[in-house]
PDB file of C-alpha atoms in Angstrom:
ATOM      1  CA  MET N  29     -42.686  67.147 -64.743  1.00 39.00           C
ATOM      2  CA  ILE N  30     -40.163  69.304 -66.406  1.00 37.00           C
ATOM      3  CA  CYS N  31     -36.530  68.919 -65.522  1.00 39.00           C
ATOM      4  CA  THR N  32     -34.329  71.982 -66.259  1.00 37.00           C
ATOM      5  CA  VAL N  33     -30.807  72.451 -66.740  1.00 35.00           C
ATOM      6  CA  THR N  34     -28.990  75.922 -65.811  1.00 36.00           C
ATOM      7  CA  TYR N  35     -25.204  76.553 -66.921  1.00 29.00           C
ATOM      8  CA  ARG N  36     -22.950  79.175 -65.533  1.00 36.00           C
ATOM      9  CA  THR N  37     -19.975  80.453 -67.025  1.00 33.00           C
ATOM     10  CA  SER N  38     -18.085  83.779 -67.117  1.00 34.00           C
ATOM     11  CA  ALA N  39     -17.141  83.153 -70.857  1.00 36.00           C
ATOM     12  CA  ILE N  40     -20.627  83.775 -72.267  1.00 34.00           C
ATOM     13  CA  ASN N  41     -23.889  85.701 -71.431  1.00 39.00           C
ATOM     14  CA  GLY N  42     -21.971  88.354 -69.526  1.00 43.00           C
ATOM     15  CA  GLY N  43     -21.225  85.799 -66.705  1.00 43.00           C
ATOM     16  CA  ASP N  44     -24.887  85.471 -65.837  1.00 46.00           C
ATOM     17  CA  PRO N  45     -26.570  82.073 -65.873  1.00 43.00           C
ATOM     18  CA  ILE N  46     -28.006  81.002 -69.240  1.00 34.00           C
ATOM     19  CA  PRO N  47     -31.797  80.599 -69.001  1.00 39.00           C
ATOM     20  CA  ALA N  48     -32.977  77.164 -68.139  1.00 36.00           C
ATOM     21  CA  VAL N  49     -33.912  74.938 -70.959  1.00 34.00           C
ATOM     22  CA  PRO N  50     -36.969  72.910 -70.512  1.00 45.00           C
ATOM     23  CA  ARG N  51     -36.403  69.080 -71.236  1.00 51.00           C
ATOM     24  CA  THR N  52     -39.100  66.522 -72.018  1.00 65.00           C
ATOM     25  CA  THR N  53     -38.716  63.802 -69.416  1.00 91.00           C
ATOM     26  CA  ARG N  54     -39.773  60.027 -69.497  1.00 92.00           C
ATOM     27  CA  ALA N  55     -42.333  60.719 -66.955  1.00 94.00           C
ATOM     28  CA  ARG N  56     -43.846  63.487 -69.279  1.00 94.00           C
ATOM     29  CA  TRP N  57     -44.171  61.162 -72.115  1.00 96.00           C
ATOM     30  CA  ILE N  58     -45.929  58.635 -69.966  1.00 96.00           C
ATOM     31  CA  GLU N  59     -48.291  61.060 -68.526  1.00 95.00           C
ATOM     32  CA  ALA N  60     -49.037  62.390 -71.991  1.00 96.00           C
ATOM     33  CA  GLY N  61     -49.722  58.775 -72.995  1.00 97.00           C
ATOM     34  CA  LEU N  62     -52.025  57.944 -70.218  1.00 96.00           C
ATOM     35  CA  ALA N  63     -53.930  61.232 -70.793  1.00 95.00           C
ATOM     36  CA  ALA N  64     -54.282  60.209 -74.508  1.00 97.00           C
ATOM     37  CA  LEU N  65     -55.162  56.459 -73.506  1.00 97.00           C
ATOM     38  CA  ALA N  66     -58.013  57.920 -71.192  1.00 95.00           C
ATOM     39  CA  ARG N  67     -59.316  60.018 -74.144  1.00 95.00           C
ATOM     40  CA  GLY N  68     -59.326  57.704 -76.984  1.00 96.00           C
ATOM     41  CA  GLY N  69     -57.919  54.282 -75.918  1.00 96.00           C
ATOM     42  CA  PRO N  70     -54.591  52.865 -77.133  1.00 96.00           C
ATOM     43  CA  ASP N  71     -54.910  53.860 -80.795  1.00 96.00           C
ATOM     44  CA  ALA N  72     -54.752  57.468 -79.548  1.00 97.00           C
ATOM     45  CA  VAL N  73     -51.212  56.925 -78.126  1.00 97.00           C
ATOM     46  CA  ARG N  74     -49.253  57.979 -81.216  1.00 96.00           C
ATOM     47  CA  VAL N  75     -45.719  59.256 -80.843  1.00 96.00           C
ATOM     48  CA  GLU N  76     -46.444  62.016 -83.289  1.00 95.00           C
ATOM     49  CA  THR N  77     -49.433  63.353 -81.560  1.00 95.00           C
ATOM     50  CA  LEU N  78     -47.650  63.020 -78.018  1.00 95.00           C
ATOM     51  CA  ALA N  79     -44.675  64.955 -79.517  1.00 94.00           C
ATOM     52  CA  ALA N  80     -46.972  67.883 -80.785  1.00 94.00           C
ATOM     53  CA  GLU N  81     -48.808  67.996 -77.464  1.00 93.00           C
ATOM     54  CA  LEU N  82     -45.733  68.095 -75.726  1.00 93.00           C
ATOM     55  CA  GLY N  83     -44.117  70.822 -78.082  1.00 91.00           C
ATOM     56  CA  VAL N  84     -41.187  68.685 -78.871  1.00 90.00           C
ATOM     57  CA  THR N  85     -39.851  66.515 -81.707  1.00 87.00           C
ATOM     58  CA  LYS N  86     -40.112  62.912 -82.067  1.00 89.00           C
ATOM     59  CA  GLY N  87     -36.374  62.511 -81.667  1.00 87.00           C
ATOM     60  CA  GLY N  88     -36.573  63.020 -77.767  1.00 87.00           C
ATOM     61  CA  PHE N  89     -39.042  60.034 -77.557  1.00 92.00           C
ATOM     62  CA  TYR N  90     -36.447  57.650 -79.040  1.00 91.00           C
ATOM     63  CA  GLY N  91     -33.990  58.701 -76.268  1.00 89.00           C
ATOM     64  CA  TYR N  92     -36.208  57.238 -73.617  1.00 93.00           C
ATOM     65  CA  PHE N  93     -38.106  54.374 -75.467  1.00 94.00           C
ATOM     66  CA  ASP N  94     -37.209  51.874 -78.027  1.00 94.00           C
ATOM     67  CA  GLY N  95     -40.369  52.270 -79.797  1.00 95.00           C
ATOM     68  CA  ARG N  96     -44.305  52.888 -79.120  1.00 96.00           C
ATOM     69  CA  PRO N  97     -44.656  49.179 -77.553  1.00 97.00           C
ATOM     70  CA  ALA N  98     -42.039  50.283 -74.933  1.00 97.00           C
ATOM     71  CA  LEU N  99     -44.036  53.304 -74.062  1.00 97.00           C
ATOM     72  CA  LEU N 100     -47.436  51.400 -73.900  1.00 97.00           C
ATOM     73  CA  THR N 101     -45.543  48.874 -71.479  1.00 97.00           C
ATOM     74  CA  GLU N 102     -44.358  51.683 -69.265  1.00 97.00           C
ATOM     75  CA  MET N 103     -47.782  53.251 -69.315  1.00 97.00           C
ATOM     76  CA  LEU N 104     -49.181  50.086 -67.960  1.00 97.00           C
ATOM     77  CA  ASP N 105     -46.596  50.054 -65.321  1.00 96.00           C
ATOM     78  CA  GLU N 106     -47.301  53.519 -64.217  1.00 95.00           C
ATOM     79  CA  TRP N 107     -50.961  52.710 -64.034  1.00 94.00           C
ATOM     80  CA  GLU N 108     -50.491  49.592 -61.848  1.00 94.00           C
ATOM     81  CA  ARG N 109     -48.187  51.566 -59.412  1.00 93.00           C
ATOM     82  CA  ARG N 110     -50.611  54.438 -59.152  1.00 89.00           C
ATOM     83  CA  CYS N 111     -53.994  52.288 -59.009  1.00 86.00           C
ATOM     84  CA  SER N 112     -52.844  49.237 -57.165  1.00 88.00           C
ATOM     85  CA  THR N 113     -49.303  48.835 -55.683  1.00 89.00           C
ATOM     86  CA  GLU N 114     -49.067  52.540 -54.033  1.00 90.00           C
ATOM     87  CA  VAL N 115     -52.854  52.532 -53.052  1.00 87.00           C
ATOM     88  CA  LEU N 116     -52.946  49.329 -51.174  1.00 89.00           C
ATOM     89  CA  ALA N 117     -49.826  50.250 -49.388  1.00 90.00           C
ATOM     90  CA  GLN N 118     -51.062  53.351 -48.264  1.00 89.00           C
ATOM     91  CA  ALA N 119     -54.442  52.072 -47.444  1.00 88.00           C
ATOM     92  CA  GLU N 120     -52.656  49.571 -45.115  1.00 86.00           C
ATOM     93  CA  ALA N 121     -49.942  52.030 -43.839  1.00 88.00           C
ATOM     94  CA  GLU N 122     -52.361  54.790 -42.696  1.00 85.00           C
ATOM     95  CA  GLY N 123     -54.264  52.414 -40.259  1.00 81.00           C
ATOM     96  CA  GLY N 124     -57.594  52.552 -39.111  1.00 87.00           C
ATOM     97  CA  ASP N 125     -60.207  49.682 -38.910  1.00 94.00           C
ATOM     98  CA  ALA N 126     -60.991  47.563 -41.956  1.00 96.00           C
ATOM     99  CA  ALA N 127     -63.914  49.660 -43.017  1.00 95.00           C
ATOM    100  CA  ASP N 128     -61.671  52.750 -43.159  1.00 94.00           C
ATOM    101  CA  ARG N 129     -58.941  50.968 -44.973  1.00 95.00           C
ATOM    102  CA  ILE N 130     -61.581  50.052 -47.817  1.00 95.00           C
ATOM    103  CA  ARG N 131     -62.892  53.594 -48.067  1.00 93.00           C
ATOM    104  CA  ARG N 132     -59.205  54.854 -48.314  1.00 91.00           C
ATOM    105  CA  ALA N 133     -58.454  52.411 -51.078  1.00 91.00           C
ATOM    106  CA  GLY N 134     -61.540  53.338 -53.112  1.00 87.00           C
ATOM    107  CA  ARG N 135     -60.951  56.999 -52.845  1.00 86.00           C
ATOM    108  CA  LEU N 136     -57.398  56.821 -53.802  1.00 84.00           C
ATOM    109  CA  THR N 137     -57.918  54.030 -56.466  1.00 79.00           C
ATOM    110  CA  PHE N 138     -60.825  55.539 -58.049  1.00 73.00           C
ATOM    111  CA  ALA N 139     -60.312  59.239 -57.913  1.00 77.00           C
ATOM    112  CA  GLU N 140     -61.750  60.718 -61.128  1.00 77.00           C
ATOM    113  CA  ASP N 141     -58.560  61.052 -63.182  1.00 80.00           C
ATOM    114  CA  LEU N 142     -57.377  57.593 -62.252  1.00 85.00           C
ATOM    115  CA  HIS N 143     -60.793  55.983 -62.869  1.00 86.00           C
ATOM    116  CA  ARG N 144     -60.801  57.402 -66.438  1.00 90.00           C
ATOM    117  CA  ILE N 145     -57.397  55.559 -66.810  1.00 93.00           C
ATOM    118  CA  ASP N 146     -58.671  52.528 -65.224  1.00 92.00           C
ATOM    119  CA  LEU N 147     -61.800  52.131 -67.635  1.00 93.00           C
ATOM    120  CA  ALA N 148     -59.696  52.872 -70.592  1.00 95.00           C
ATOM    121  CA  VAL N 149     -57.341  49.876 -69.486  1.00 96.00           C
ATOM    122  CA  ARG N 150     -60.513  47.580 -69.152  1.00 96.00           C
ATOM    123  CA  THR N 151     -61.601  48.556 -72.674  1.00 96.00           C
ATOM    124  CA  TRP N 152     -58.013  47.924 -73.897  1.00 97.00           C
ATOM    125  CA  ALA N 153     -57.958  44.409 -72.027  1.00 97.00           C
ATOM    126  CA  ARG N 154     -61.088  43.356 -74.240  1.00 96.00           C
ATOM    127  CA  HIS N 155     -58.578  43.471 -77.403  1.00 95.00           C
ATOM    128  CA  ASP N 156     -55.463  42.592 -76.048  1.00 97.00           C
ATOM    129  CA  GLU N 157     -54.736  39.336 -74.100  1.00 97.00           C
ATOM    130  CA  SER N 158     -51.441  40.560 -72.619  1.00 97.00           C
ATOM    131  CA  VAL N 159     -53.242  43.549 -71.035  1.00 97.00           C
ATOM    132  CA  ALA N 160     -56.046  41.357 -70.144  1.00 98.00           C
ATOM    133  CA  THR N 161     -53.583  39.163 -68.190  1.00 97.00           C
ATOM    134  CA  ARG N 162     -52.299  42.065 -66.382  1.00 97.00           C
ATOM    135  CA  LEU N 163     -55.488  43.475 -65.511  1.00 97.00           C
ATOM    136  CA  ARG N 164     -56.779  40.204 -64.115  1.00 97.00           C
ATOM    137  CA  ARG N 165     -53.671  39.998 -61.729  1.00 96.00           C
ATOM    138  CA  ILE N 166     -54.108  43.331 -60.490  1.00 95.00           C
ATOM    139  CA  ASP N 167     -58.036  43.030 -60.042  1.00 96.00           C
ATOM    140  CA  ASN N 168     -57.100  39.732 -58.115  1.00 96.00           C
ATOM    141  CA  GLU N 169     -54.765  41.815 -55.867  1.00 94.00           C
ATOM    142  CA  ARG N 170     -57.435  44.222 -55.282  1.00 94.00           C
ATOM    143  CA  MET N 171     -60.248  41.608 -54.558  1.00 96.00           C
ATOM    144  CA  ALA N 172     -57.757  39.842 -52.285  1.00 96.00           C
ATOM    145  CA  PHE N 173     -57.381  42.914 -50.298  1.00 95.00           C
ATOM    146  CA  LEU N 174     -61.109  43.376 -50.049  1.00 97.00           C
ATOM    147  CA  ARG N 175     -61.424  39.748 -48.925  1.00 98.00           C
ATOM    148  CA  ARG N 176     -58.874  40.297 -46.224  1.00 96.00           C
ATOM    149  CA  MET N 177     -60.525  43.472 -45.048  1.00 96.00           C
ATOM    150  CA  PHE N 178     -64.081  41.985 -44.735  1.00 98.00           C
ATOM    151  CA  GLY N 179     -62.588  38.912 -43.065  1.00 97.00           C
ATOM    152  CA  ALA N 180     -61.406  41.257 -40.326  1.00 97.00           C
ATOM    153  CA  PHE N 181     -65.013  41.778 -39.156  1.00 96.00           C
ATOM    154  CA  ILE N 182     -67.146  38.887 -41.004  1.00 97.00           C
ATOM    155  CA  THR N 183     -66.695  35.183 -40.306  1.00 97.00           C
ATOM    156  CA  ASP N 184     -68.975  33.831 -43.258  1.00 97.00           C
ATOM    157  CA  PRO N 185     -67.012  33.119 -46.258  1.00 98.00           C
ATOM    158  CA  ASP N 186     -70.141  33.545 -48.529  1.00 98.00           C
ATOM    159  CA  GLU N 187     -70.820  37.027 -46.923  1.00 98.00           C
ATOM    160  CA  ILE N 188     -67.131  38.088 -47.371  1.00 98.00           C
ATOM    161  CA  GLU N 189     -67.031  36.934 -50.998  1.00 98.00           C
ATOM    162  CA  ALA N 190     -70.635  38.712 -51.453  1.00 98.00           C
ATOM    163  CA  ARG N 191     -69.627  41.927 -50.080  1.00 98.00           C
ATOM    164  CA  ALA N 192     -66.026  42.079 -51.748  1.00 98.00           C
ATOM    165  CA  THR N 193     -67.599  41.265 -55.190  1.00 98.00           C
ATOM    166  CA  LEU N 194     -70.283  43.908 -54.803  1.00 97.00           C
ATOM    167  CA  THR N 195     -67.869  46.495 -53.554  1.00 96.00           C
ATOM    168  CA  PHE N 196     -65.694  45.965 -56.368  1.00 95.00           C
ATOM    169  CA  ALA N 197     -68.422  46.090 -58.843  1.00 95.00           C
ATOM    170  CA  LEU N 198     -69.606  49.283 -57.325  1.00 94.00           C
ATOM    171  CA  ALA N 199     -66.352  51.023 -57.555  1.00 90.00           C
ATOM    172  CA  ILE N 200     -65.826  49.936 -61.277  1.00 90.00           C
ATOM    173  CA  GLY N 201     -69.414  50.073 -62.548  1.00 90.00           C
ATOM    174  CA  ARG N 202     -70.586  53.649 -60.782  1.00 87.00           C
ATOM    175  CA  HIS N 203     -69.353  55.365 -63.872  1.00 85.00           C
ATOM    176  CA  PHE N 204     -71.902  53.399 -66.038  1.00 89.00           C
ATOM    177  CA  ILE N 205     -74.862  54.320 -63.835  1.00 91.00           C
ATOM    178  CA  VAL N 206     -77.139  56.688 -65.520  1.00 92.00           C
ATOM    179  CA  THR N 207     -80.529  55.915 -63.621  1.00 95.00           C
ATOM    180  CA  ASP N 208     -82.199  58.768 -61.576  1.00 96.00           C
ATOM    181  CA  HIS N 209     -82.213  58.495 -57.848  1.00 96.00           C
ATOM    182  CA  PRO N 210     -85.173  60.449 -56.490  1.00 96.00           C
ATOM    183  CA  GLY N 211     -84.165  62.593 -53.604  1.00 97.00           C
ATOM    184  CA  TYR N 212     -80.442  61.747 -54.001  1.00 96.00           C
ATOM    185  CA  THR N 213     -77.587  62.760 -56.109  1.00 95.00           C
ATOM    186  CA  LYS N 214     -75.805  59.895 -58.139  1.00 92.00           C
ATOM    187  CA  HIS N 215     -72.865  60.471 -55.718  1.00 90.00           C
ATOM    188  CA  GLU N 216     -75.053  60.339 -52.659  1.00 95.00           C
ATOM    189  CA  ALA N 217     -76.844  57.060 -53.875  1.00 96.00           C
ATOM    190  CA  VAL N 218     -73.368  55.449 -54.582  1.00 93.00           C
ATOM    191  CA  GLN N 219     -71.893  56.280 -51.356  1.00 93.00           C
ATOM    192  CA  LEU N 220     -75.020  55.221 -49.437  1.00 96.00           C
ATOM    193  CA  ALA N 221     -74.621  51.841 -51.162  1.00 96.00           C
ATOM    194  CA  GLY N 222     -70.898  51.708 -50.347  1.00 95.00           C
ATOM    195  CA  GLU N 223     -71.547  52.485 -46.756  1.00 96.00           C
ATOM    196  CA  TYR N 224     -74.352  49.712 -46.646  1.00 96.00           C
ATOM    197  CA  LEU N 225     -71.776  47.066 -47.764  1.00 96.00           C
ATOM    198  CA  LEU N 226     -69.370  48.150 -44.991  1.00 97.00           C
ATOM    199  CA  ARG N 227     -71.944  47.775 -42.157  1.00 96.00           C
ATOM    200  CA  PRO N 228     -70.891  45.211 -39.520  1.00 94.00           C
ATOM    201  CA  PRO N 229     -73.094  42.129 -39.611  1.00 91.00           C
ATOM    202  CA  GLN N 230     -76.272  42.296 -37.637  1.00 82.00           C
TER     203      GLN N 230
END
């Protein structure tokens, strides 16, 4: 997002508006940081690099953030908002049966751009305990949602746990599947597996 400021005065520029001046916002720094994280992990999130990509100086960065750790924290906040808080709220608010809500949450959470960020956060969590703690909390929220949804049409607690676990594992792990699926594309095979997990009990 770019915010612009337009000044109007009769004293300068012949009375016409001065051309709008783009200003790099906090949101643009966070967005650039998330893109760098998805490309190369947390080590790729460097103020100098982001400033060059945004076409600004480093000085603007320190108008929004106390330092790089503050940016990393706000990046995680944004990831959590997009991939968990907003997704689960939207999945619930738009209605439909439990299977529809699971499908909707999956589409929103693991859209390609968000999935890349999610995978980068998982890699980051292997080397940073504070990130791992946050990831565990968010994954627990996602699993609680799945258990609640499956519990709407399944009564066996073992089956609820199995289906929730397999659904979550498929959503996370589909990125790592490289095997061939004779007669199916990878997308079709993953979709078949997902729909199988959403079938009502026989």
